[in-house]
Amino acid sequence: MPGETARQWLLKPNPHGTPNSEILRPLRNGNDILKINKDRWVIDFGTSTEELEAAFFELPF
C-alpha cells in the first residue's frame, strides 16, 4: 500500500484500542535502502491471528 494511506491509517483508532501500528509495517528492500525509498507499506497480521481478531483492525481489514 502507498505510504500516504498507511500514515492516515496509523492515526485512526480501532474499537479494541490497539493501534494500527501493530500490523502496518514499512516494506523495504535493497533498492529502497541503496537508491530511492518507494514508501510502500504492508499489512501483516502474522500467522496466528484469527479472522475475528483481525477484523478489529477496521481499516486494514
Coordinates of C-alpha atoms in Angstrom, one line a residue, residues 1-53:
M1 CA 0.0 0.0 0.0
P2 CA 1.2 3.6 -0.5
G3 CA 2.8 5.3 2.4
E4 CA 0.3 8.1 2.4
T5 CA -2.6 5.7 3.0
A6 CA -0.6 3.8 5.7
R7 CA 0.2 7.1 7.6
Q8 CA -3.5 8.0 7.6
W9 CA -4.5 4.6 8.9
L10 CA -1.8 4.9 11.7
L11 CA -3.8 7.8 13.1
K12 CA -7.2 6.1 13.1
P13 CA -8.5 4.4 16.3
N14 CA -9.8 0.8 16.5
P15 CA -12.7 -0.5 18.6
H16 CA -10.3 -2.6 20.8
G17 CA -7.9 0.3 21.3
T18 CA -4.9 -1.4 19.7
P19 CA -3.2 0.9 17.2
N20 CA -2.8 0.0 13.6
S21 CA 0.9 0.3 14.1
E22 CA 0.7 -3.3 15.4
I23 CA 0.0 -4.6 11.9
L24 CA 1.2 -1.9 9.5
R25 CA 4.8 -2.2 8.5
P26 CA 7.1 -0.4 6.1
L27 CA 8.1 -2.6 3.2
R28 CA 11.7 -2.1 2.2
N29 CA 14.2 -4.0 0.0
G30 CA 17.8 -3.3 -1.0
N31 CA 16.8 -0.7 -3.7
D32 CA 14.8 1.2 -1.1
I33 CA 17.9 1.4 1.1
L34 CA 20.6 2.0 -1.5
K35 CA 18.6 4.1 -4.0
I36 CA 15.1 5.6 -3.6
N37 CA 12.7 4.6 -0.9
K38 CA 9.4 3.9 -2.7
D39 CA 7.4 4.4 0.6
R40 CA 5.5 1.2 0.4
W41 CA 3.8 -0.5 3.4
V42 CA 2.3 -3.9 4.1
I43 CA -0.5 -5.2 6.3
D44 CA 0.9 -8.0 8.4
F45 CA -1.5 -9.9 10.7
G46 CA 1.1 -12.7 11.2
T47 CA 0.3 -16.4 11.1
S48 CA -1.6 -16.8 14.3
T49 CA -4.2 -14.0 14.1
E50 CA -7.7 -15.3 13.9
E51 CA -10.1 -13.6 11.4
L52 CA -12.3 -12.2 14.2
E53 CA -9.3 -10.7 15.9

